[in-house]
Amino acid sequence: MRGSRACPSGRHLGYASQHLGDNQGSLFSYGGIERRLSRDLYMPEQFSFSDLRELFAKANEEKSGDRLAGIAAGSERERIAAKRKLADLSLDEIVQQPLIDPDDDDVSELILESFDRESFAPIKCSTVGEFREFLLDDATGEAELRKIQRAIIPEIAAAVTKIMSNKDLVLGAAKIRNVTRCRNTMGERGVLGIRIQPNHPTDDIAGILLSTFEGLLYGCGDAVIGVNPASDAVESTSAILHALNRLVTTYKIPTQTCCLAHISTQLAALSDGAPVDLLFQSVGGTQATNQSFGITLEMLSEGRDRIIEHHRQRQDVSWKGEEVMYFETGQGSALSAEAHCGLDQVTLEARAYGVARTFDPFLVNSVVGFIGPEYLFDERQIIRAGLEDHFMGKLLGLPMGCDVCYTNHAEADQNSVDNLLLLLGAAGCNYFMGVPCGDDVMLNYQSTSYHDAIGVRRLFKQRPAPEFLTWLEEAGIYRDGEPAKLDEPVRSQLLKGLEWSLEGAH
């Protein structure tokens, strides 16, 4: 909060009255504010943290990526010491001391320019620990949390996440529902969406449509039917977009389609006449990370404007809203691009959400275990990261989904996927992936399947998006809110639509 007064000193990080012996602590100055970080917290060991960047990193739960970057806590004692000092930091001090100088990083600049300073004023003198207590208080409901979503910067979300347990993250996230609209409505309480992910190793259109058809029979696809193309060519992207639109049009399905090529490829396909429902892009928490993805903030803004105008020209679609962006993120992406700027994975992920919320997205998805064990080593780290990402995104106002997944060289298995899937189901995750048999044959990783979607919906008494559920009932795929056994007339009618869609693929 550049140019404003900080909270009174001596309350949050002034440990002078509590010091044992003659320890004077470690003084650091950043952004015009000085604070003294004490070295001891009634422990036999003493720890000093040179600045907020180091404090944030060492307060983080164990992550192999942070250790690879050389910024992780050296012991559990050091981690706890960092968490205690972080808990006593005021929210205003976090705003006043950017972890990356906004003069050198456009993500930092965007974060500081776009948050609601007026709504932040009443809470700025609260400590991170006090903010945690507010979030978890029984008296704090969805209405109270909605008021502060734009009042906090991503680094505050990261800070409070670091001092919360897994249960805290589930409980806090379950209070929040962020609703979005495009061709249907996602995120309402009691709704669990599923993205159909019908990837194919050669972008074969018939294979993609058959996988999509199977997913629809399980009641999946309300979040989006989204294909990761094997090729980033404009021609294949256009072919996929046209094929998916043909299927959706044939069955009159109230859902979105997307081809997850690079943003420039999708816009080129749009220029060639392809229909684009959602514009996809991976985003990161630093300017350098986004540059490694081949994007700028200006490209995202211009792309969003083009898609909104494109939708207004498509009179054949009954649009429910103008949220048209689909973003994917994941802890470790900045480090893998050598663009982490000395920040820990949780903080970088939160900053990526700061980018995403600026563009009012329809979907945001953390691909939590996809990058590999170099960044999230095992089940424990993957589960922790999934809960962190989901909570931070929802706290910042985003429609969070999660690709609950792992690569085959990680210390994880399908039970690991089930564990995180159920925790996120309890936390009110907006949507999960639906991958045929949970095995993506193009990207070569393990995720959640179509039948997983039915299981989680039944366990937590959730349903598909309202417009989509109405379509499922009308098509005979669902009956009384549950998957139905298809009778012969329904089966024949559905197969006719598939045959027509496949004929157009040749």
Short mmCIF file of C-alpha atoms in Angstrom, two decimals:
data_model
loop_
_atom_site.label_atom_id
_atom_site.label_comp_id
_atom_site.label_asym_id
_atom_site.label_seq_id
_atom_site.Cartn_x
_atom_site.Cartn_y
_atom_site.Cartn_z
CA MET A 1 0.00 0.00 0.00
CA ARG A 2 2.49 2.53 -1.25
CA GLY A 3 2.27 6.03 0.22
CA SER A 4 0.08 5.13 3.20
CA ARG A 5 1.04 4.95 6.85
CA ALA A 6 2.04 1.63 8.31
CA CYS A 7 0.44 0.23 11.45
CA PRO A 8 2.07 1.24 14.77
CA SER A 9 5.33 -0.58 15.39
CA GLY A 10 6.03 -2.73 18.42
CA ARG A 11 2.81 -4.76 18.16
CA HIS A 12 3.48 -7.33 15.50
CA LEU A 13 7.20 -7.95 15.03
CA GLY A 14 8.64 -6.15 18.04
CA TYR A 15 9.85 -8.97 20.27
CA ALA A 16 12.20 -6.83 22.37
CA SER A 17 10.16 -7.28 25.54
CA GLN A 18 10.17 -11.03 25.09
CA HIS A 19 13.85 -11.53 24.29
CA LEU A 20 15.93 -13.89 26.36
CA GLY A 21 19.50 -12.77 27.00
CA ASP A 22 21.02 -9.97 24.99
CA ASN A 23 19.91 -11.15 21.55
CA GLN A 24 19.06 -8.11 19.42
CA GLY A 25 17.48 -9.87 16.46
CA SER A 26 18.02 -9.27 12.76
CA LEU A 27 17.15 -5.87 11.30
CA PHE A 28 15.93 -5.58 7.75
CA SER A 29 14.64 -2.64 5.77
CA TYR A 30 12.53 -2.91 2.61
CA GLY A 31 10.20 -0.45 0.98
CA GLY A 32 10.90 2.25 3.55
CA ILE A 33 9.75 0.24 6.58
CA GLU A 34 12.09 -1.24 9.20
CA ARG A 35 11.26 -4.12 11.52
CA ARG A 36 13.38 -6.18 13.88
CA LEU A 37 12.94 -9.95 13.64
CA SER A 38 13.85 -11.64 16.89
CA ARG A 39 15.99 -14.74 16.81
CA ASP A 40 14.58 -16.76 19.64
CA LEU A 41 11.11 -17.89 20.56
CA TYR A 42 11.82 -19.70 23.82
CA MET A 43 13.78 -22.37 21.97
CA PRO A 44 17.40 -23.43 22.48
CA GLU A 45 18.13 -22.65 18.83
CA GLN A 46 18.18 -19.13 17.39
CA PHE A 47 16.98 -18.21 13.89
CA SER A 48 17.22 -15.00 11.91
CA PHE A 49 15.44 -14.07 8.71
CA SER A 50 16.98 -11.37 6.58
CA ASP A 51 13.78 -10.14 4.94
CA LEU A 52 10.16 -11.00 4.26
CA ARG A 53 11.08 -13.12 1.27
CA GLU A 54 13.13 -15.45 3.45
CA LEU A 55 10.52 -15.41 6.21
CA PHE A 56 7.77 -16.43 3.77
CA ALA A 57 9.90 -19.22 2.28
CA LYS A 58 10.91 -20.74 5.59
CA ALA A 59 7.38 -20.60 6.99
CA ASN A 60 6.22 -22.80 4.11
CA GLU A 61 5.38 -26.45 4.58
CA GLU A 62 7.98 -28.88 3.22
CA LYS A 63 8.14 -28.82 -0.59
CA SER A 64 10.83 -30.47 -2.69
CA GLY A 65 10.73 -27.47 -5.03
CA ASP A 66 11.59 -25.02 -2.26
CA ARG A 67 14.46 -27.28 -1.22
CA LEU A 68 15.64 -27.47 -4.84
CA ALA A 69 15.62 -23.67 -4.94
CA GLY A 70 17.70 -23.53 -1.74
CA ILE A 71 15.15 -21.46 0.19
CA ALA A 72 13.42 -24.05 2.42
CA ALA A 73 13.64 -24.14 6.20
CA GLY A 74 16.55 -26.21 7.41
CA SER A 75 14.55 -27.92 10.15
CA GLU A 76 11.09 -28.17 11.64
CA ARG A 77 12.22 -25.86 14.44
CA GLU A 78 13.19 -23.19 11.96
CA ARG A 79 9.89 -23.66 10.13
CA ILE A 80 7.90 -23.19 13.33
CA ALA A 81 9.96 -20.13 14.30
CA ALA A 82 9.22 -18.63 10.89
CA LYS A 83 5.51 -19.41 11.18
CA ARG A 84 5.31 -17.71 14.59
CA LYS A 85 7.02 -14.57 13.33
CA LEU A 86 4.86 -14.55 10.22
CA ALA A 87 1.73 -14.86 12.37
CA ASP A 88 2.69 -11.64 14.17
CA LEU A 89 3.23 -9.65 10.97
CA SER A 90 0.56 -7.07 10.14
CA LEU A 91 -1.30 -7.26 6.85
CA ASP A 92 -0.26 -3.68 6.08
CA GLU A 93 3.42 -4.54 6.42
CA ILE A 94 3.00 -7.22 3.75
CA VAL A 95 1.39 -4.70 1.41
CA GLN A 96 4.04 -2.08 2.17
CA GLN A 97 6.95 -4.42 1.45
CA PRO A 98 6.54 -6.02 -2.00
CA LEU A 99 8.39 -9.31 -2.29
CA ILE A 100 9.31 -8.37 -5.86
CA ASP A 101 9.83 -4.69 -6.72
CA PRO A 102 6.87 -3.49 -8.85
CA ASP A 103 9.30 -1.37 -10.87
CA ASP A 104 10.90 -4.61 -12.07
CA ASP A 105 7.87 -6.90 -12.32
CA ASP A 106 4.51 -6.18 -13.93
CA VAL A 107 2.74 -8.83 -11.83
CA SER A 108 3.71 -6.96 -8.65
CA GLU A 109 2.57 -3.73 -10.24
CA LEU A 110 -0.76 -5.28 -11.27
CA ILE A 111 -1.34 -6.69 -7.79
CA LEU A 112 -0.75 -3.39 -6.04
CA GLU A 113 -2.81 -1.39 -8.52
CA SER A 114 -5.82 -3.69 -8.65
CA PHE A 115 -6.69 -4.55 -5.06
CA ASP A 116 -9.38 -2.63 -3.15
CA ARG A 117 -7.48 -0.26 -0.84
CA GLU A 118 -10.62 1.23 0.67
CA SER A 119 -11.92 -2.17 1.80
CA PHE A 120 -8.44 -3.08 3.03
CA ALA A 121 -8.23 -0.12 5.41
CA PRO A 122 -10.35 -1.64 8.23
CA ILE A 123 -8.26 -4.83 8.36
CA LYS A 124 -4.76 -3.55 7.56
CA CYS A 125 -3.57 -3.47 11.18
CA SER A 126 -4.67 -7.05 11.82
CA THR A 127 -1.87 -9.58 12.10
CA VAL A 128 -1.69 -12.66 9.91
CA GLY A 129 -2.58 -14.72 12.98
CA GLU A 130 -5.60 -12.57 13.73
CA PHE A 131 -6.67 -12.79 10.10
CA ARG A 132 -6.55 -16.59 10.34
CA GLU A 133 -8.77 -16.48 13.43
CA PHE A 134 -11.24 -14.24 11.59
CA LEU A 135 -11.40 -16.61 8.61
CA LEU A 136 -12.08 -19.65 10.77
CA ASP A 137 -14.44 -17.97 13.24
CA ASP A 138 -17.94 -19.50 13.22
CA ALA A 139 -19.34 -15.96 13.01
CA THR A 140 -17.51 -15.36 9.72
CA GLY A 141 -19.65 -16.51 6.83
CA GLU A 142 -19.63 -16.29 3.07
CA ALA A 143 -21.01 -12.74 3.03
CA GLU A 144 -18.20 -11.47 5.28
CA LEU A 145 -15.54 -13.26 3.24
CA ARG A 146 -16.90 -11.94 -0.03
CA LYS A 147 -16.41 -8.37 1.21
CA ILE A 148 -12.67 -8.86 1.68
CA GLN A 149 -11.84 -10.91 -1.43
CA ARG A 150 -10.66 -7.88 -3.38
CA ALA A 151 -9.29 -6.21 -0.26
CA ILE A 152 -6.32 -8.53 0.14
CA ILE A 153 -3.32 -9.07 -2.07
CA PRO A 154 -2.15 -12.58 -2.97
CA GLU A 155 0.81 -12.41 -0.58
CA ILE A 156 -1.64 -12.02 2.32
CA ALA A 157 -3.51 -15.12 1.14
CA ALA A 158 -0.19 -16.98 0.97
CA ALA A 159 0.86 -15.79 4.42
CA VAL A 160 -2.30 -16.94 6.19
CA THR A 161 -2.22 -20.24 4.31
CA LYS A 162 1.24 -20.99 5.69
CA ILE A 163 -0.03 -20.95 9.28
CA MET A 164 -3.13 -23.06 8.62
CA SER A 165 -3.46 -26.82 8.97
CA ASN A 166 -4.94 -29.03 6.25
CA LYS A 167 -8.22 -29.11 8.18
CA ASP A 168 -8.18 -25.31 8.44
CA LEU A 169 -7.76 -25.05 4.66
CA VAL A 170 -10.74 -27.35 4.06
CA LEU A 171 -12.93 -25.53 6.59
CA GLY A 172 -12.01 -22.07 5.32
CA ALA A 173 -12.53 -22.93 1.67
CA ALA A 174 -15.87 -24.64 2.34
CA LYS A 175 -17.32 -21.29 3.44
CA ILE A 176 -16.78 -19.71 0.03
CA ARG A 177 -18.58 -20.22 -3.27
CA ASN A 178 -17.48 -18.16 -6.27
CA VAL A 179 -20.10 -18.35 -9.01
CA THR A 180 -19.34 -17.72 -12.70
CA ARG A 181 -21.35 -17.78 -15.92
CA CYS A 182 -20.62 -18.41 -19.58
CA ARG A 183 -22.91 -20.89 -21.39
CA ASN A 184 -24.01 -22.22 -18.03
CA THR A 185 -23.63 -21.39 -14.32
CA MET A 186 -20.76 -22.87 -12.31
CA GLY A 187 -19.87 -22.72 -8.62
CA GLU A 188 -23.19 -22.61 -6.81
CA ARG A 189 -23.41 -24.37 -3.47
CA GLY A 190 -24.33 -28.02 -3.95
CA VAL A 191 -22.86 -28.09 -7.48
CA LEU A 192 -19.76 -30.05 -8.51
CA GLY A 193 -18.66 -29.56 -12.09
CA ILE A 194 -16.48 -31.87 -14.17
CA ARG A 195 -14.27 -31.00 -17.10
CA ILE A 196 -14.26 -33.70 -19.78
CA GLN A 197 -10.62 -34.05 -20.88
CA PRO A 198 -10.76 -36.23 -24.01
CA ASN A 199 -7.13 -35.83 -25.07
CA HIS A 200 -5.78 -37.93 -27.94
CA PRO A 201 -2.09 -38.57 -28.80
CA THR A 202 -2.61 -37.67 -32.46
CA ASP A 203 -5.53 -35.21 -32.10
CA ASP A 204 -7.77 -37.70 -33.87
CA ILE A 205 -11.18 -36.05 -34.01
CA ALA A 206 -13.16 -39.29 -33.91
CA GLY A 207 -11.23 -40.44 -30.83
CA ILE A 208 -11.81 -37.10 -29.11
CA LEU A 209 -15.55 -37.18 -29.82
CA LEU A 210 -15.94 -40.79 -28.66
CA SER A 211 -14.18 -40.00 -25.36
CA THR A 212 -16.39 -36.94 -24.95
CA PHE A 213 -19.53 -38.96 -25.63
CA GLU A 214 -18.55 -41.46 -22.93
CA GLY A 215 -18.01 -38.64 -20.44
CA LEU A 216 -21.41 -37.15 -21.17
CA LEU A 217 -23.04 -40.50 -20.33
CA TYR A 218 -21.50 -40.22 -16.84
CA GLY A 219 -22.93 -36.71 -16.41
CA CYS A 220 -19.56 -35.04 -16.93
CA GLY A 221 -18.73 -32.00 -19.05
CA ASP A 222 -20.64 -29.20 -17.34
CA ALA A 223 -17.47 -27.27 -16.41
CA VAL A 224 -16.01 -27.51 -19.91
CA ILE A 225 -15.18 -29.97 -22.63
CA GLY A 226 -11.50 -29.12 -22.93
CA VAL A 227 -8.88 -30.76 -25.13
CA ASN A 228 -5.13 -30.40 -24.67
CA PRO A 229 -3.94 -30.65 -28.26
CA ALA A 230 -0.94 -32.80 -29.16
CA SER A 231 0.00 -30.14 -31.70
CA ASP A 232 -0.11 -26.37 -31.23
CA ALA A 233 -0.84 -25.84 -34.92
CA VAL A 234 -3.66 -23.49 -35.86
CA GLU A 235 -5.16 -26.09 -38.20
CA SER A 236 -5.52 -28.81 -35.56
CA THR A 237 -6.76 -26.32 -32.97
CA SER A 238 -9.44 -25.13 -35.41
CA ALA A 239 -10.44 -28.70 -36.25
CA ILE A 240 -10.86 -29.56 -32.56
CA LEU A 241 -12.88 -26.42 -31.84
CA HIS A 242 -15.19 -27.01 -34.81
CA ALA A 243 -15.69 -30.68 -33.85
CA LEU A 244 -16.53 -29.92 -30.23
CA ASN A 245 -18.91 -27.17 -31.27
CA ARG A 246 -20.59 -29.57 -33.71
CA LEU A 247 -21.14 -32.10 -30.90
CA VAL A 248 -22.47 -29.47 -28.47
CA THR A 249 -24.77 -28.02 -31.15
CA THR A 250 -26.07 -31.45 -32.20
CA TYR A 251 -27.09 -32.38 -28.66
CA LYS A 252 -27.93 -28.79 -27.64
CA ILE A 253 -25.69 -29.11 -24.57
CA PRO A 254 -25.48 -26.04 -22.31
CA THR A 255 -21.74 -26.18 -21.75
CA GLN A 256 -18.45 -24.62 -22.84
CA THR A 257 -15.77 -26.01 -25.13
CA CYS A 258 -12.09 -25.17 -25.23
CA CYS A 259 -8.89 -26.21 -27.00
CA LEU A 260 -5.99 -25.60 -24.61
CA ALA A 261 -3.46 -24.42 -27.18
CA HIS A 262 -1.35 -21.29 -26.68
CA ILE A 263 -3.45 -18.12 -26.56
CA SER A 264 -1.96 -16.87 -29.82
CA THR A 265 -2.90 -20.14 -31.55
CA GLN A 266 -6.47 -19.97 -30.28
CA LEU A 267 -6.85 -16.37 -31.44
CA ALA A 268 -5.43 -17.29 -34.84
CA ALA A 269 -8.01 -20.08 -35.06
CA LEU A 270 -10.68 -17.54 -34.10
CA SER A 271 -9.54 -15.32 -36.96
CA ASP A 272 -9.91 -18.30 -39.28
CA GLY A 273 -13.54 -18.75 -38.22
CA ALA A 274 -13.31 -21.25 -35.36
CA PRO A 275 -15.85 -20.84 -32.54
CA VAL A 276 -14.18 -20.07 -29.17
CA ASP A 277 -16.19 -20.36 -25.97
CA LEU A 278 -13.35 -20.06 -23.45
CA LEU A 279 -9.90 -18.61 -24.06
CA PHE A 280 -7.26 -20.66 -22.26
CA GLN A 281 -3.79 -19.82 -21.00
CA SER A 282 -1.35 -20.99 -18.33
CA VAL A 283 -0.24 -18.09 -16.13
CA GLY A 284 2.46 -17.58 -13.51
CA GLY A 285 3.23 -15.38 -10.55
CA THR A 286 6.12 -13.37 -12.01
CA GLN A 287 6.67 -11.40 -15.18
CA ALA A 288 9.55 -13.71 -16.07
CA THR A 289 7.35 -16.80 -15.70
CA ASN A 290 4.74 -15.37 -18.03
CA GLN A 291 7.45 -14.45 -20.51
CA SER A 292 8.58 -18.08 -20.44
CA PHE A 293 5.00 -19.01 -21.41
CA GLY A 294 5.22 -16.57 -24.31
CA ILE A 295 2.61 -14.19 -22.94
CA THR A 296 2.20 -10.70 -21.52
CA LEU A 297 -0.58 -9.16 -19.46
CA GLU A 298 -1.50 -7.07 -22.48
CA MET A 299 -2.01 -10.22 -24.56
CA LEU A 300 -4.42 -11.59 -21.96
CA SER A 301 -6.39 -8.36 -21.86
CA GLU A 302 -6.62 -8.05 -25.62
CA GLY A 303 -7.54 -11.72 -25.99
CA ARG A 304 -10.34 -11.43 -23.45
CA ASP A 305 -11.77 -8.40 -25.25
CA ARG A 306 -11.75 -10.30 -28.56
CA ILE A 307 -13.61 -13.28 -27.13
CA ILE A 308 -16.26 -11.11 -25.48
CA GLU A 309 -16.87 -9.37 -28.80
CA HIS A 310 -16.92 -12.76 -30.57
CA HIS A 311 -19.60 -13.99 -28.17
CA ARG A 312 -21.74 -10.93 -28.79
CA GLN A 313 -21.68 -11.74 -32.49
CA ARG A 314 -22.75 -15.37 -31.99
CA GLN A 315 -26.50 -14.98 -31.88
CA ASP A 316 -27.08 -18.76 -31.94
CA VAL A 317 -25.83 -19.20 -28.35
CA SER A 318 -27.73 -18.28 -25.19
CA TRP A 319 -24.91 -16.84 -23.09
CA LYS A 320 -25.44 -16.65 -19.35
CA GLY A 321 -22.54 -14.26 -18.69
CA GLU A 322 -19.31 -12.75 -19.98
CA GLU A 323 -16.69 -14.69 -18.01
CA VAL A 324 -14.68 -16.09 -20.90
CA MET A 325 -11.20 -16.91 -19.59
CA TYR A 326 -9.84 -20.27 -18.45
CA PHE A 327 -6.51 -20.24 -16.56
CA GLU A 328 -4.30 -23.07 -15.36
CA THR A 329 -1.57 -22.78 -12.76
CA GLY A 330 0.51 -25.07 -10.57
CA GLN A 331 3.10 -24.91 -7.82
CA GLY A 332 6.58 -25.24 -9.29
CA SER A 333 5.94 -23.63 -12.68
CA ALA A 334 8.02 -20.53 -11.90
CA LEU A 335 10.93 -22.56 -10.54
CA SER A 336 10.87 -24.90 -13.54
CA ALA A 337 11.14 -21.80 -15.75
CA GLU A 338 14.00 -20.42 -13.59
CA ALA A 339 11.76 -17.40 -12.93
CA HIS A 340 10.91 -17.73 -9.24
CA CYS A 341 12.87 -14.65 -8.10
CA GLY A 342 13.72 -16.32 -4.79
CA LEU A 343 10.08 -16.79 -3.74
CA ASP A 344 8.55 -19.99 -2.42
CA GLN A 345 6.04 -22.04 -4.38
CA VAL A 346 2.96 -21.13 -2.33
CA THR A 347 3.56 -17.40 -2.63
CA LEU A 348 4.23 -17.67 -6.36
CA GLU A 349 1.03 -19.65 -6.83
CA ALA A 350 -0.96 -17.01 -4.95
CA ARG A 351 0.54 -14.32 -7.19
CA ALA A 352 -0.58 -16.29 -10.24
CA TYR A 353 -4.11 -16.08 -8.85
CA GLY A 354 -3.59 -12.33 -8.55
CA VAL A 355 -3.03 -12.28 -12.30
CA ALA A 356 -6.04 -14.53 -12.97
CA ARG A 357 -8.59 -12.58 -10.95
CA THR A 358 -7.83 -9.39 -12.88
CA PHE A 359 -9.38 -10.98 -15.97
CA ASP A 360 -12.61 -12.26 -14.34
CA PRO A 361 -12.21 -15.91 -15.40
CA PHE A 362 -14.90 -18.55 -15.78
CA LEU A 363 -12.55 -21.32 -14.60
CA VAL A 364 -9.20 -21.52 -12.82
CA ASN A 365 -7.49 -24.84 -12.38
CA SER A 366 -4.50 -25.86 -10.29
CA VAL A 367 -2.77 -28.81 -11.98
CA VAL A 368 -1.45 -29.77 -8.60
CA GLY A 369 0.78 -32.80 -9.21
CA PHE A 370 1.49 -32.49 -12.91
CA ILE A 371 4.87 -30.76 -12.90
CA GLY A 372 6.53 -33.63 -11.06
CA PRO A 373 8.29 -34.79 -7.88
CA GLU A 374 11.08 -32.25 -8.30
CA TYR A 375 8.54 -29.72 -7.01
CA LEU A 376 6.00 -31.85 -5.08
CA PHE A 377 7.75 -35.04 -4.11
CA ASP A 378 5.07 -37.32 -2.71
CA GLU A 379 1.45 -37.76 -1.69
CA ARG A 380 1.85 -35.63 1.42
CA GLN A 381 3.22 -32.66 -0.53
CA ILE A 382 0.71 -33.04 -3.36
CA ILE A 383 -2.23 -33.11 -0.94
CA ARG A 384 -0.94 -30.10 0.96
CA ALA A 385 -0.40 -28.13 -2.25
CA GLY A 386 -3.86 -28.99 -3.57
CA LEU A 387 -5.52 -27.76 -0.39
CA GLU A 388 -3.36 -24.62 -0.32
CA ASP A 389 -4.10 -23.75 -3.94
CA HIS A 390 -7.82 -24.30 -3.61
CA PHE A 391 -8.11 -22.23 -0.44
CA MET A 392 -5.99 -19.33 -1.70
CA GLY A 393 -7.85 -19.16 -5.00
CA LYS A 394 -11.27 -19.13 -3.36
CA LEU A 395 -10.17 -16.59 -0.76
CA LEU A 396 -9.07 -14.31 -3.61
CA GLY A 397 -12.44 -14.69 -5.34
CA LEU A 398 -11.60 -17.26 -8.01
CA PRO A 399 -13.74 -20.14 -9.33
CA MET A 400 -11.23 -22.82 -8.32
CA GLY A 401 -11.03 -26.29 -9.73
CA CYS A 402 -8.27 -28.83 -9.32
CA ASP A 403 -6.65 -31.45 -11.50
CA VAL A 404 -6.00 -34.01 -8.77
CA CYS A 405 -3.13 -35.79 -10.42
CA TYR A 406 0.40 -37.18 -10.29
CA THR A 407 3.12 -38.22 -12.69
CA ASN A 408 4.29 -41.82 -12.80
CA HIS A 409 7.69 -41.03 -11.21
CA ALA A 410 6.16 -39.35 -8.13
CA GLU A 411 5.75 -41.12 -4.77
CA ALA A 412 1.97 -41.29 -5.20
CA ASP A 413 -0.73 -43.61 -6.51
CA GLN A 414 -4.48 -43.70 -7.14
CA ASN A 415 -5.17 -43.86 -3.41
CA SER A 416 -3.33 -40.54 -3.16
CA VAL A 417 -5.67 -39.14 -5.79
CA ASP A 418 -8.70 -40.45 -3.90
CA ASN A 419 -7.50 -38.86 -0.66
CA LEU A 420 -7.07 -35.38 -2.15
CA LEU A 421 -10.24 -35.74 -4.22
CA LEU A 422 -12.32 -36.37 -1.11
CA LEU A 423 -10.67 -33.57 0.88
CA LEU A 424 -11.32 -31.10 -1.92
CA GLY A 425 -14.86 -32.42 -2.29
CA ALA A 426 -15.44 -31.55 1.36
CA ALA A 427 -13.84 -28.14 0.77
CA GLY A 428 -16.34 -27.29 -1.97
CA CYS A 429 -14.08 -27.43 -5.01
CA ASN A 430 -15.84 -26.03 -8.10
CA TYR A 431 -14.81 -28.81 -10.46
CA PHE A 432 -12.47 -31.73 -11.14
CA MET A 433 -11.13 -33.43 -14.25
CA GLY A 434 -12.87 -36.30 -15.99
CA VAL A 435 -10.24 -38.33 -17.87
CA PRO A 436 -11.10 -41.67 -19.50
CA CYS A 437 -10.10 -44.34 -16.93
CA GLY A 438 -8.13 -41.63 -15.07
CA ASP A 439 -5.18 -42.16 -17.45
CA ASP A 440 -4.33 -39.37 -19.89
CA VAL A 441 -2.84 -41.18 -22.88
CA MET A 442 -1.54 -37.99 -24.48
CA LEU A 443 -0.01 -36.16 -21.49
CA ASN A 444 1.07 -39.44 -19.78
CA TYR A 445 -0.08 -38.72 -16.24
CA GLN A 446 -2.76 -39.99 -13.86
CA SER A 447 -5.83 -37.96 -12.91
CA THR A 448 -9.47 -38.46 -11.93
CA SER A 449 -11.96 -40.38 -14.05
CA TYR A 450 -15.58 -40.09 -15.13
CA HIS A 451 -16.70 -42.63 -12.50
CA ASP A 452 -14.78 -40.70 -9.81
CA ALA A 453 -17.12 -37.79 -10.55
CA ILE A 454 -20.21 -39.88 -9.83
CA GLY A 455 -18.68 -41.15 -6.59
CA VAL A 456 -17.80 -37.72 -5.22
CA ARG A 457 -21.15 -36.23 -6.20
CA ARG A 458 -22.96 -39.03 -4.37
CA LEU A 459 -20.78 -38.84 -1.27
CA PHE A 460 -21.27 -35.09 -0.85
CA LYS A 461 -24.81 -34.90 -2.26
CA GLN A 462 -23.76 -32.66 -5.12
CA ARG A 463 -25.16 -32.28 -8.61
CA PRO A 464 -24.08 -31.00 -12.03
CA ALA A 465 -24.52 -27.35 -13.03
CA PRO A 466 -28.26 -26.47 -13.11
CA GLU A 467 -28.62 -25.90 -16.86
CA PHE A 468 -26.56 -29.00 -17.57
CA LEU A 469 -28.58 -31.13 -15.15
CA THR A 470 -31.78 -30.06 -16.92
CA TRP A 471 -30.25 -31.18 -20.22
CA LEU A 472 -29.15 -34.53 -18.72
CA GLU A 473 -32.70 -35.15 -17.54
CA GLU A 474 -34.22 -34.17 -20.90
CA ALA A 475 -31.73 -36.38 -22.75
CA GLY A 476 -32.59 -39.36 -20.55
CA ILE A 477 -29.05 -39.65 -19.16
CA TYR A 478 -30.20 -38.65 -15.66
CA ARG A 479 -33.45 -39.33 -13.86
CA ASP A 480 -34.51 -37.64 -10.62
CA GLY A 481 -31.07 -36.06 -10.27
CA GLU A 482 -29.16 -39.36 -10.60
CA PRO A 483 -27.51 -41.24 -13.49
CA ALA A 484 -30.09 -43.44 -15.20
CA LYS A 485 -29.86 -46.74 -17.01
CA LEU A 486 -30.40 -45.90 -20.67
CA ASP A 487 -33.40 -47.54 -22.31
CA GLU A 488 -33.34 -48.47 -26.00
CA PRO A 489 -35.04 -45.33 -27.44
CA VAL A 490 -32.70 -43.04 -25.47
CA ARG A 491 -29.65 -45.07 -26.49
CA SER A 492 -30.63 -44.97 -30.16
CA GLN A 493 -31.27 -41.23 -30.10
CA LEU A 494 -27.92 -40.50 -28.45
CA LEU A 495 -26.05 -42.72 -30.91
CA LYS A 496 -27.65 -40.93 -33.86
CA GLY A 497 -26.28 -37.63 -32.62
CA LEU A 498 -22.83 -39.15 -32.19
CA GLU A 499 -22.92 -40.60 -35.70
CA TRP A 500 -23.82 -37.20 -37.14
CA SER A 501 -20.99 -35.53 -35.25
CA LEU A 502 -18.51 -38.19 -36.38
CA GLU A 503 -19.58 -37.84 -40.02
CA GLY A 504 -18.57 -34.21 -39.90
CA ALA A 505 -15.09 -35.24 -38.75
CA HIS A 506 -14.26 -36.81 -42.10
#
